XYZ file of C-alpha atoms in Angstrom:
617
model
C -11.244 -27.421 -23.382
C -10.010 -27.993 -19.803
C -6.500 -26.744 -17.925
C -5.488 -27.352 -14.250
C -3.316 -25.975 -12.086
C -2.440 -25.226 -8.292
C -3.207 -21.576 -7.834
C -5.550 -19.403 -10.114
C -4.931 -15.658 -10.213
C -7.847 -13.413 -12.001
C -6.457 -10.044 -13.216
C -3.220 -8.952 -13.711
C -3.076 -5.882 -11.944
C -0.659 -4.891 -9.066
C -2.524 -6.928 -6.822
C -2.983 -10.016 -9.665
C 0.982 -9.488 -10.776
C 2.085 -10.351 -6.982
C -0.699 -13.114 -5.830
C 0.913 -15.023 -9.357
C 4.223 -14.629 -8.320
C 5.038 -15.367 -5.272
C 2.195 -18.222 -5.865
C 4.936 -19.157 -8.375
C 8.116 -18.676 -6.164
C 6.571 -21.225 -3.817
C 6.881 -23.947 -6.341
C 3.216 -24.356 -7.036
C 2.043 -24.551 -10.941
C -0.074 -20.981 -11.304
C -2.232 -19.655 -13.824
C -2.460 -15.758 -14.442
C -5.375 -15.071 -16.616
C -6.234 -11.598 -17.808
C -8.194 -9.674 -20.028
C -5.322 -8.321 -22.068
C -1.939 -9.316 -21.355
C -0.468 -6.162 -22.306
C -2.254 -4.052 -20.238
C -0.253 -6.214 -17.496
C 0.649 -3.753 -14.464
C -0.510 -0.510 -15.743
C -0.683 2.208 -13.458
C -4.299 3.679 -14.431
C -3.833 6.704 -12.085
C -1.292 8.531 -10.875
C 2.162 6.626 -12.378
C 4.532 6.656 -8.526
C 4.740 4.291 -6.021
C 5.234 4.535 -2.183
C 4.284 7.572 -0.052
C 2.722 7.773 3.481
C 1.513 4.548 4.605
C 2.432 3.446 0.723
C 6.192 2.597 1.144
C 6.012 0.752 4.423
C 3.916 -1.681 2.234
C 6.296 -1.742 -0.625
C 9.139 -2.571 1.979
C 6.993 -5.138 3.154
C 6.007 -6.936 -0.072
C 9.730 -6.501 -1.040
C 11.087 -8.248 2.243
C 8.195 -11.031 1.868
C 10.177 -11.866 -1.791
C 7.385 -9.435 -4.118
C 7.900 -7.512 -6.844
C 6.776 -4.153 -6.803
C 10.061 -2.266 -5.144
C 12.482 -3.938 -7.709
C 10.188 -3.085 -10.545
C 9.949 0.058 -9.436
C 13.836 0.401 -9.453
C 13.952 -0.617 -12.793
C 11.488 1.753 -14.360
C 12.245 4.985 -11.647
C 12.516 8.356 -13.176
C 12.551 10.515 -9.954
C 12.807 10.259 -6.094
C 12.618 11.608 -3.182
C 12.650 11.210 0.889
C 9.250 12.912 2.809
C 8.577 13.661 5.922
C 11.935 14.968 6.287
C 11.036 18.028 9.137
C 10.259 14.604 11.172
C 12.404 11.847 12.874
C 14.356 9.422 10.855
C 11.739 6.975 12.050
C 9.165 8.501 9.780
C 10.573 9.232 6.249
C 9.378 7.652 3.576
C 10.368 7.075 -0.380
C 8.252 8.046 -3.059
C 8.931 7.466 -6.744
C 7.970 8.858 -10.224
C 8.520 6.120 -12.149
C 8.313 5.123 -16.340
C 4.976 4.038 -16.228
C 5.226 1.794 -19.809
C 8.569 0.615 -18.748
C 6.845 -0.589 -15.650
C 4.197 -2.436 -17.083
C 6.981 -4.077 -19.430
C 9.170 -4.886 -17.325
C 6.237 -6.474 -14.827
C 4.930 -8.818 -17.694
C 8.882 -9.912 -18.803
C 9.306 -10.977 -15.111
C 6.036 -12.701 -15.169
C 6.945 -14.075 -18.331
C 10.446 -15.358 -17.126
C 8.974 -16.888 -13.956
C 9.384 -20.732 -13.233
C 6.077 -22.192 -12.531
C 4.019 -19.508 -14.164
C 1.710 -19.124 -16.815
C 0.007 -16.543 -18.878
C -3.266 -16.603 -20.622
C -5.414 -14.114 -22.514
C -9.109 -14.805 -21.461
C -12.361 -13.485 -19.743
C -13.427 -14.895 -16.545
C -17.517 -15.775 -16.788
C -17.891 -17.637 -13.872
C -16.581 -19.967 -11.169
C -16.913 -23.656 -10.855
C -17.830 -24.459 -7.429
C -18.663 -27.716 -5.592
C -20.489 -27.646 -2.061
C -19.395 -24.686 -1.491
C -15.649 -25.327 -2.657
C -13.866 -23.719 -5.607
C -12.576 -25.859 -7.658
C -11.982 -22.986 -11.064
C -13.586 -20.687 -13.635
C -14.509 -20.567 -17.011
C -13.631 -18.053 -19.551
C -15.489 -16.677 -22.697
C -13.343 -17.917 -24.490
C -14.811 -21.353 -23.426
C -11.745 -22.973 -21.549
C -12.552 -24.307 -18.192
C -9.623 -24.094 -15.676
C -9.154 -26.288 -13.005
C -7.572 -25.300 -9.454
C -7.829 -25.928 -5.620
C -7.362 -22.150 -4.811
C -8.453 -19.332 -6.840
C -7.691 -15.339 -6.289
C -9.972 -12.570 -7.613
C -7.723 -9.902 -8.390
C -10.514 -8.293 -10.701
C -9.801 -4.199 -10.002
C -12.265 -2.293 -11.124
C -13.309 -4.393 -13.851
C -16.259 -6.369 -12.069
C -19.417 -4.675 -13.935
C -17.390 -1.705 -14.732
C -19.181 1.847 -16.272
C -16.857 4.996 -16.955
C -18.517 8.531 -16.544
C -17.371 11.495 -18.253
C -20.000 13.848 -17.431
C -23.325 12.946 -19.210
C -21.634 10.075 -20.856
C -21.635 6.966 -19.708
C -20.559 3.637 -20.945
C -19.944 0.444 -20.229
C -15.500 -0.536 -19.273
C -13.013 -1.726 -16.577
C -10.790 0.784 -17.565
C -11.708 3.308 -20.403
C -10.601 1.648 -23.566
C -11.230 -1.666 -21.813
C -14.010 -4.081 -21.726
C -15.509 -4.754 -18.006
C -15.945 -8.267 -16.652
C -20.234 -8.651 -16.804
C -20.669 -11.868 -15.711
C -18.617 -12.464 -12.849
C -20.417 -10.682 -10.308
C -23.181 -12.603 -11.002
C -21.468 -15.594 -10.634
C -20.276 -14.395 -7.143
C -23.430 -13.335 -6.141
C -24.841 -16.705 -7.181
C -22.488 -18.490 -4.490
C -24.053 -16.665 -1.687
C -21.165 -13.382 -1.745
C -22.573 -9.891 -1.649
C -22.016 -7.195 -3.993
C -21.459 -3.410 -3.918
C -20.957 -0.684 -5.371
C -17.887 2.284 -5.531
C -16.925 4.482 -7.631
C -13.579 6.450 -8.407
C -12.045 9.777 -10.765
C -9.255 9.939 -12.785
C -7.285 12.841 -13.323
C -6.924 14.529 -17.143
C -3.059 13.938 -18.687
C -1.691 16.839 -20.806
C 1.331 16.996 -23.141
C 4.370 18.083 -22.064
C 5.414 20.178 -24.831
C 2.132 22.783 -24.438
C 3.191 23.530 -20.472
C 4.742 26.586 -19.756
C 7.135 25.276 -16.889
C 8.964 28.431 -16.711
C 6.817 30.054 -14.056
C 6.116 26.448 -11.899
C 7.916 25.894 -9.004
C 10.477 22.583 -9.212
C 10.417 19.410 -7.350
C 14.010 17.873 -7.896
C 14.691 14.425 -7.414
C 17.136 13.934 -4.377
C 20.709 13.712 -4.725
C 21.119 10.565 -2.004
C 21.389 7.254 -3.289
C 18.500 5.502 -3.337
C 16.381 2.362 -4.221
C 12.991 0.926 -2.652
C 14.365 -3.071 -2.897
C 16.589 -4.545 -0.529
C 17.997 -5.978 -3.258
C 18.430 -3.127 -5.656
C 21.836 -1.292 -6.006
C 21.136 2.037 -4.455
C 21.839 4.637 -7.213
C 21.574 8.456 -7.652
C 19.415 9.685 -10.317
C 19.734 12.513 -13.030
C 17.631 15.145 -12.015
C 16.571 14.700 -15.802
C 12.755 14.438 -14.993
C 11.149 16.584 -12.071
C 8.095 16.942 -10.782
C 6.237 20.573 -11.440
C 3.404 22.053 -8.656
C 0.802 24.630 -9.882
C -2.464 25.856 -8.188
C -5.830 26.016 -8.583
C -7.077 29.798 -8.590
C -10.652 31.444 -8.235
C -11.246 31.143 -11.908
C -10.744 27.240 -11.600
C -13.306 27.440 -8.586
C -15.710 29.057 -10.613
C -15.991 26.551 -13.234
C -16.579 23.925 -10.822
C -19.086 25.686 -8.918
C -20.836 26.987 -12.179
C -20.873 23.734 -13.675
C -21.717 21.073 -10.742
C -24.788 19.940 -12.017
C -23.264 18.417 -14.682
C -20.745 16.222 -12.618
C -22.362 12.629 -12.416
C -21.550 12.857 -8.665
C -23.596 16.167 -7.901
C -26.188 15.266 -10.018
C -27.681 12.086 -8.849
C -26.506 9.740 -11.463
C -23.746 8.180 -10.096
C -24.585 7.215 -5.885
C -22.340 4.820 -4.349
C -19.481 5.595 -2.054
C -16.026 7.133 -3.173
C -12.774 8.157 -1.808
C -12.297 10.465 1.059
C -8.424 10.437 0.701
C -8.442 10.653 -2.888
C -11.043 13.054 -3.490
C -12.062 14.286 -6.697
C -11.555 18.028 -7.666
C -15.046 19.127 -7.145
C -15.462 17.855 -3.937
C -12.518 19.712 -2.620
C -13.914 23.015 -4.096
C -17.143 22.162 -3.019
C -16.194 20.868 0.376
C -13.814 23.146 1.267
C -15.280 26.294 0.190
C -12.956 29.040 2.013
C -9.606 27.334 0.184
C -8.274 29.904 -1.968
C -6.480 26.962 -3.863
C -5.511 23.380 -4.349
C -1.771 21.883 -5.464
C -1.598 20.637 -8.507
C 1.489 18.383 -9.107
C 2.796 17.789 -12.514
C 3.510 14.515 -13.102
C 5.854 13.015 -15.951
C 4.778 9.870 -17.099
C 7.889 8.175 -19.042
C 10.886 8.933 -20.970
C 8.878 8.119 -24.271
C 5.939 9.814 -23.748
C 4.930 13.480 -23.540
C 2.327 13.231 -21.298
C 2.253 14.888 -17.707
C 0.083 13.638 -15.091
C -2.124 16.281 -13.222
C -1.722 15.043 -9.746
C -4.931 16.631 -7.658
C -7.619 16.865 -10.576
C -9.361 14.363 -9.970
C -12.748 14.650 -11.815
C -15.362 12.982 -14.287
C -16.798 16.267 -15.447
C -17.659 16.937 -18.859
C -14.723 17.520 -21.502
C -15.778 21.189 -22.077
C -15.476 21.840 -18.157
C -12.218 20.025 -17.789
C -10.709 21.778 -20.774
C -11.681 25.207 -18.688
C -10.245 23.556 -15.615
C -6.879 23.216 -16.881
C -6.046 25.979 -18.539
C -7.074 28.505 -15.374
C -4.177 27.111 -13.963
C -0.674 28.792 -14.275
C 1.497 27.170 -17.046
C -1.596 25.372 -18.094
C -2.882 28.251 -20.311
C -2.321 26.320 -23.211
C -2.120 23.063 -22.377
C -3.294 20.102 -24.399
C -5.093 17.250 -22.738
C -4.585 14.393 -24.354
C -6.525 11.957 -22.478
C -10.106 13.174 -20.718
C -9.950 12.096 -16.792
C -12.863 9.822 -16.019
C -14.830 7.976 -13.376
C -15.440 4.730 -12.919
C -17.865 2.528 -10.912
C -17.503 -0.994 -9.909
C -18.401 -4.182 -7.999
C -16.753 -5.210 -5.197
C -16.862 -7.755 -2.183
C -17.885 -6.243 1.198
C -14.230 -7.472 2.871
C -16.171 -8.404 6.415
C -17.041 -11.778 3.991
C -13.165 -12.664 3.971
C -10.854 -13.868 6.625
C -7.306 -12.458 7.688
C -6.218 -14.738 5.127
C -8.111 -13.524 2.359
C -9.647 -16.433 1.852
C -13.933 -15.723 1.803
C -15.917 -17.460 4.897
C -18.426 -19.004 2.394
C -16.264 -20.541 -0.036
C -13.228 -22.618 0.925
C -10.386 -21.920 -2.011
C -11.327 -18.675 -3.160
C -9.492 -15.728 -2.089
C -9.978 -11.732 -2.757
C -7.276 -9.147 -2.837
C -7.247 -5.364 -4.648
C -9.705 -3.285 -5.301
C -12.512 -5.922 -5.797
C -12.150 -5.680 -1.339
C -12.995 -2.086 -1.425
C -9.501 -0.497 -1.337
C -7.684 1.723 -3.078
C -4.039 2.267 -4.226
C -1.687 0.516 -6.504
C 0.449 -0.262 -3.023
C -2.450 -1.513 -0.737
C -3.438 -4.024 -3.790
C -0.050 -5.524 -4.418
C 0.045 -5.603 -0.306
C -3.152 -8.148 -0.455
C -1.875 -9.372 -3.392
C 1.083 -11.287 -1.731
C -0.691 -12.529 1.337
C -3.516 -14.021 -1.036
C -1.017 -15.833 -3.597
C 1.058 -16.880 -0.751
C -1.997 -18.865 1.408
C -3.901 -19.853 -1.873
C -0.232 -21.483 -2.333
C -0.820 -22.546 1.101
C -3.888 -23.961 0.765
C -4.268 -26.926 2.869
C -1.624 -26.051 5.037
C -1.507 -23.526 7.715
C -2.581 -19.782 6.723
C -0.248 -17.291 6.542
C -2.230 -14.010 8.863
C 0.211 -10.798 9.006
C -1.408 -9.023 12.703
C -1.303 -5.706 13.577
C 2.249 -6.003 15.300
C 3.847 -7.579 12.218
C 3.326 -4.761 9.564
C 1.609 -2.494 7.748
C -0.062 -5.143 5.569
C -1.710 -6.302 8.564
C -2.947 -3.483 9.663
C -4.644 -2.820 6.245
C -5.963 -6.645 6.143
C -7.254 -6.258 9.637
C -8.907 -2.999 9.106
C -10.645 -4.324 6.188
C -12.005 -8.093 7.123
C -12.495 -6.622 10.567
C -14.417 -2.682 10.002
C -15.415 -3.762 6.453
C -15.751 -0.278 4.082
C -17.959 2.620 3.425
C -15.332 4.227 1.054
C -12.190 2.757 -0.940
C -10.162 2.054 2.074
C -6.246 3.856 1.788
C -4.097 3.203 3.897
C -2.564 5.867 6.360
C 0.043 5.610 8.676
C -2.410 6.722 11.640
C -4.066 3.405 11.346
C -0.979 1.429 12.351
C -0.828 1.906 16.308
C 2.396 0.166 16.110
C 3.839 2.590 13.779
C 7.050 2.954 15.317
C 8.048 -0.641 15.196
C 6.975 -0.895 11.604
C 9.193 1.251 9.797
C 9.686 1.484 6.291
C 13.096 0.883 7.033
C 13.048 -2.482 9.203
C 10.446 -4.118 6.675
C 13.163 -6.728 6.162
C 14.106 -7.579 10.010
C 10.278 -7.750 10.244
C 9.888 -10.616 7.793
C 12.290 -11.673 6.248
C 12.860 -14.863 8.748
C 9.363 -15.401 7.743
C 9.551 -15.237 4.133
C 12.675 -17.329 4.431
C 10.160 -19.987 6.203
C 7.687 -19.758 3.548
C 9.979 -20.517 0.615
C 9.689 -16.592 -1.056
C 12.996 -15.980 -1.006
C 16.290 -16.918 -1.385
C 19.090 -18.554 0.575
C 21.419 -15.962 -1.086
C 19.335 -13.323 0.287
C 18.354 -14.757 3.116
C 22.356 -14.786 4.424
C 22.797 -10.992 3.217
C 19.938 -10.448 5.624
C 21.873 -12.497 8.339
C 25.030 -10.473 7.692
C 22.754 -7.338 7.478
C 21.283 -8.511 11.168
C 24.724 -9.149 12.622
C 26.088 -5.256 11.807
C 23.648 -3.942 13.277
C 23.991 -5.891 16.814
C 27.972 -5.469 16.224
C 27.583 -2.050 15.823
C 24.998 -1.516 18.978
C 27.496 -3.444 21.061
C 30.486 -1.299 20.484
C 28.724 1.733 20.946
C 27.058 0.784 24.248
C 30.473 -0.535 25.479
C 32.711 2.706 24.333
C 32.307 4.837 27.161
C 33.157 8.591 27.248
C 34.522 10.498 30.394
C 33.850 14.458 30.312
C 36.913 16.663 29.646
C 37.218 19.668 27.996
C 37.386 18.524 24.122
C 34.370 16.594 24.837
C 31.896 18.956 26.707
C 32.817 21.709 23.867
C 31.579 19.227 21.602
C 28.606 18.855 23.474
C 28.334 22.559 24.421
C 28.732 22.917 20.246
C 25.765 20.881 19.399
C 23.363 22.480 22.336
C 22.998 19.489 24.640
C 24.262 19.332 28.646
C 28.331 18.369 28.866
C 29.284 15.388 31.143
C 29.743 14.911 34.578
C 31.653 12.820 36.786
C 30.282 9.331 35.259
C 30.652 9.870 31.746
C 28.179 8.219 29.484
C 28.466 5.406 26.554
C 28.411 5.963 23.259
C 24.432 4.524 22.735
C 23.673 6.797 25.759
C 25.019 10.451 23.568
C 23.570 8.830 20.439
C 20.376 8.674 21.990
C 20.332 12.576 22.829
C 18.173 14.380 19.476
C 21.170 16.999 19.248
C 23.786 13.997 18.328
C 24.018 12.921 15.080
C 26.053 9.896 14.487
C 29.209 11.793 12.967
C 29.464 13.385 16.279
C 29.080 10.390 18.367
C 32.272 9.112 16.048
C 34.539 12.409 17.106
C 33.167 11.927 20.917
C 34.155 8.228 20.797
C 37.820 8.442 18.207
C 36.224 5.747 16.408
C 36.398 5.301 12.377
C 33.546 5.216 10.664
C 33.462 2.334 7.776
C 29.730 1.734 8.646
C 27.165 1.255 5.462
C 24.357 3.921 5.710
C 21.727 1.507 6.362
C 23.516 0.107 9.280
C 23.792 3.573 10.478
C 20.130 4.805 10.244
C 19.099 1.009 11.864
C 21.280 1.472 15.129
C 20.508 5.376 15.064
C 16.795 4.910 15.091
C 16.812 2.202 17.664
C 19.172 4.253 19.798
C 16.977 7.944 20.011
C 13.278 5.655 19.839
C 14.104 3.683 22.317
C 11.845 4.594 24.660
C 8.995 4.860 21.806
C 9.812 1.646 20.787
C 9.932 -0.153 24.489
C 6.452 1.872 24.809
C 4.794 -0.183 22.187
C 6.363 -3.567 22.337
C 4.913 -3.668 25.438
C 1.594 -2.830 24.039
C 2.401 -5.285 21.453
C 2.650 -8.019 24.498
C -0.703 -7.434 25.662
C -2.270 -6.965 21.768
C -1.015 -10.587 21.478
C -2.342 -11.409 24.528
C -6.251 -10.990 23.394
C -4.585 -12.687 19.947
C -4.148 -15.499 21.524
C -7.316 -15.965 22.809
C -8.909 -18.306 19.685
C -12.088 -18.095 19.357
C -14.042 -21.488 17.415
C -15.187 -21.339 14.020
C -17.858 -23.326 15.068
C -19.207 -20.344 17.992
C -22.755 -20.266 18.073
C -23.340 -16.464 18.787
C -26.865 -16.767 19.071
C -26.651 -19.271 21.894
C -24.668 -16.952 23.969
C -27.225 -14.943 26.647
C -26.319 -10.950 27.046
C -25.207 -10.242 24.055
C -26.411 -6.701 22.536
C -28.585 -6.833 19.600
C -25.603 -5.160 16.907
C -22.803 -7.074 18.789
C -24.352 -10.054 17.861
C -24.659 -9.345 14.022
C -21.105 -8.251 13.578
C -20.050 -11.042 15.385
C -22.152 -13.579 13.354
C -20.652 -11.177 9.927
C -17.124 -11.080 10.812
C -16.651 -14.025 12.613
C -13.378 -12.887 14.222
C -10.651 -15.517 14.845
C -9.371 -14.206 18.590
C -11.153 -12.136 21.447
C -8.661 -9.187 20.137
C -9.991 -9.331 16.830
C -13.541 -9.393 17.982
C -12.871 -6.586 20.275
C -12.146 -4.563 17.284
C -15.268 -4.972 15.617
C -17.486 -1.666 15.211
C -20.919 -2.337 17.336
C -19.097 -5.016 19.599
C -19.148 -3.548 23.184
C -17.076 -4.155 26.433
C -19.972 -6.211 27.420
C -19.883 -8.411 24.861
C -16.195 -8.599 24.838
C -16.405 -9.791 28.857
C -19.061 -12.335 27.710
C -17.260 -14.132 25.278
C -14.329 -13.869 27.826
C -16.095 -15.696 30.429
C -17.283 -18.037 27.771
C -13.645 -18.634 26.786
C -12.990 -19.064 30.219
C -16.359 -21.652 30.797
């Protein structure tokens, strides 16, 4: 039996759910295919979305017309703001949400979606033509047909769980792996790896003793993570609990290492630094008195609590002692035995910025099966793949460094390639300033407009959006102050210098740390009718404006080594001078621009002048 279509997605994970639909959006005919359609969208670790580094790139899949952040306002049970000690700049969203409602609600929007279609089946192998994909074929025995194809496999790709000296074959435990695919892969010239990840144990609710735990409430501001949502506050009906690890918890791990796959030798290929498992912080860290342990609901029908920070594949004995030498854990149930789990996945120095792999033309990579990590860092490669295997043919749609956080994270990994499931931190974006969770949409939105992801409706709120903003910079920098009594005491009240002679604007005082904007208001006998997000836009801009000047112009010389194309068709090994390792990574990575290749680890300024006079020949 045979099907076609224009796009391909394989797996329906976070990164699967968001190549199909915006594939979709585009008006191109797209096939999701999956293992088991209702395990659509499940959160298999921890069930929250955003964080640091995490909700720039659910802004940014949101403002590019993705799913995630609406989905996530649909199925939230608890939020709140970080990084609030810091600048307005830097606080982030992070959300508990319902993690069954989420997958439901994920598979009734795929289900819903114009051009879109579900099916229930295996992937075996791809069908490929001189080194072009042109489909796969399922177990089931169906053959589809399509000019672009996206592996969005997770974890699945030759899966094995651990759980101590247990072992067995599974993508997910409960769920079959995907055998045959890798081989395929590796058939078609693409290398294959190996990583490995824990999960943590999930208790019930109803055997905690909460009474002694210290209380994370959700916030009382109105929130939502779409720019489409309806900001709302939330009933501080489910919060999040923190406990500790103790000595006693230590000495379990310690006493029973050898029988942790990791520490024993049976399972050897690379895992998380920024995720670590429970054992290797003990072990690791040994001076730590104790770890945080957040308690984590997981839905509104279910009495299960998430244990946030014990992360382990030890045996079921050892995590039974784990958990209940932890206060309010005494007598705690686990319901569900954390795990680990090691998989196949694509060294991402074989892809381009695109996503699209250098040795095949049509197939692209995005998720976990590229070495990362993180429900958000998926869905982030998720869009970009579904939107330029949508594109395919046309021009490719390459997020840089300057653009967003997604870029960064692409970059990194087609660029650096992996030695551990890649996260992604806010220290990796240079540019972090510009890129702000909260400007996601004046980021790319015009381009997501041009690409046919979103709306006209939406697009013109964004318009409107964009105009308040300049209106409301305008008046402010043409309101000016002169000092007189009132208005120095108002300074003088909020401990920064009164004015002289001169006087000052109204940008000028907002731009002082010590002014908030309801005190720019009383200094200027202005009303304030301004929406909150038009406040924290023009506030931001006004007290980071020198950051922000700072690196736009390091922006405008980034772009200048962007610029600077380099051919596909660059013979490195007819270039004299090159050093030994320069020329390697440069043959692996292939880098699109001088700035890219610059970036490459092993590539020295020697090389980079080379290939810069070479440009120049």
């Amino acid at each position: 039996m045979e099907k076609s279509s224009d796009v391909i997605v394989v797996g329906a994970g976070h990164a699967g759910c968001e190549a199909a639909l915006i594939s979709a959006r585009t008006g191109k005919e797209t096939t999701l295919l999956t293992i088991d359609l209702d395990k659509i969208a499940r959160m298999s670790c921890n069930p929250a979305i955003g964080g640091p580094g995490k909700s720039q790139l659910v802004r940014e899949i949101d403002a590019l017309g993705g799913e995630m952040a609406r989905n996530t306002d649909r199925a939230v049970l608890h939020m709140r703001r970080l990084n609030t000690s810091k600048g307005r700049a830097m606080q982030i969203m992070r959300a508990q949400v319902d993690r069954d409602k989420y997958r439901r609600e994920m598979k009734r929007v795929l289900e819903t979606e114009d051009n879109l279609r579900l099916n229930e089946g295996m992937v075996r192998k791809l069908i490929v033509e001189s080194d072009e994909v042109k489909g796969v074929v399922t177990r089931e025995g169906v053959s589809y047909y399509a000019p672009a194809v996206v592996l969005a496999t997770g974890t699945f790709l030759t899966g094995r769980v651990y759980l101590g000296d247990t072992s067995y074959p599974a993508g997910r435990s409960g769920e079959p792996p995907a055998e045959e695919l890798s081989t395929s892969l590796e058939d078609h010239g693409l290398s294959i790896e190996r990583m490995n990840t824990d999960t943590t144990p999930r208790v019930n609710g109803d055997t905690i003793d909460f009474s002694p735990l210290e209380s994370q409430s959700t916030t009382d501001e109105p929130f939502a993570f779409s720019y489409t949502s309806e900001k709302r506050v939330l009933e501080n009906e489910y919060p999040v609990y923190l406990t500790r690890t103790n000595e006693e918890t230590h000495k379990i791990i310690r006493d029973n290492i050898d029988r942790n796959p990791r520490y024993n030798g049976t399972v050897v290929s690379a895992h998380p630094r920024y995720c670590p498992s429970l054992e290797s912080k003990i072990i690791d860290f040994p001076d730590r008195k104790h770890h945080k342990v957040f308690l984590e609901p997981e839905g509104k029908a279910s009495k299960e609590y998430y244990l946030q920070g014990i992360y382990t594949s030890s045996p079921p004995d050892v995590q039974e002692g784990i958990v209940k030498s932890m206060e309010g854990l005494e007598n705690a149930h686990i319901e569900r035995y954390g795990y680990g789990i090691e998989y196949d996945y694509l060294p991402p120095t074989q892809l381009k910025n695109s996503l699209e792999t250098l040795k095949m033309d049509g197939l692209y990579a995005a998720g976990q099966i590229n070495g990362t990590t993180g429900y958000e860092e998926a869905a982030g490669q998720g869009i970009i793949a579904g939107i330029n295997a949508a594109r395919r043919g046309e021009e490719q749609v390459i997020l840089d460094r300057s653009q967003g956080f997604i870029g960064v994270m692409i970059d990194d990994l087609v660029t650096k390639g992996v030695d551990e499931p890649y996260r992604m931190l806010p220290s990796r974006a240079e540019y972090r300033i510009i890129l702000r969770e909260n400007n996601a949409d004046f980021r790319l939105t015009e381009l997501a407009r041009d690409l046919g992801t979103i709306g006209e409706e939406r697009y013109e709120r964004f318009k409107d959006k964009k105009e308040r903003v300049q209106s409301e910079l305008e008046k402010l920098k043409s309101t000016r102050v002169t000092p007189g009594k009132e208005v120095n005491d108002i300074l003088r009240e909020n401990d920064t210098s009164p004015l002289k002679d001169q006087g000052a604007s109204l940008y000028e005082l907002l731009k002082r740390p010590e002014l908030s904007w309801e005190t720019i208001l009383k200094l200027g006998s202005l009303k304030d009718g301004t929406a909150p997000e038009i406040k924290k836009e023009v506030e931001i801009r006004a007290k980071y404006e020198g950051y922000i000047k700072k690196q736009e112009k390091r922006i405008d010389q980034f772009r200048e080594m962007e610029e600077k194309e380099l051919p596909d068709s660059l013979d490195y090994d007819e270039l004299d001078g090159l050093s030994t390792e320069g020329r390697e990574k440069l043959k692996e990575v292939q880098p699109r621009t001088l700035g890219q290749a610059e970036r490459i680890p092993g590539v020295t300024r020697s090389d980079i002048t080379i290939l810069t006079v070479w440009l120049k020949g």
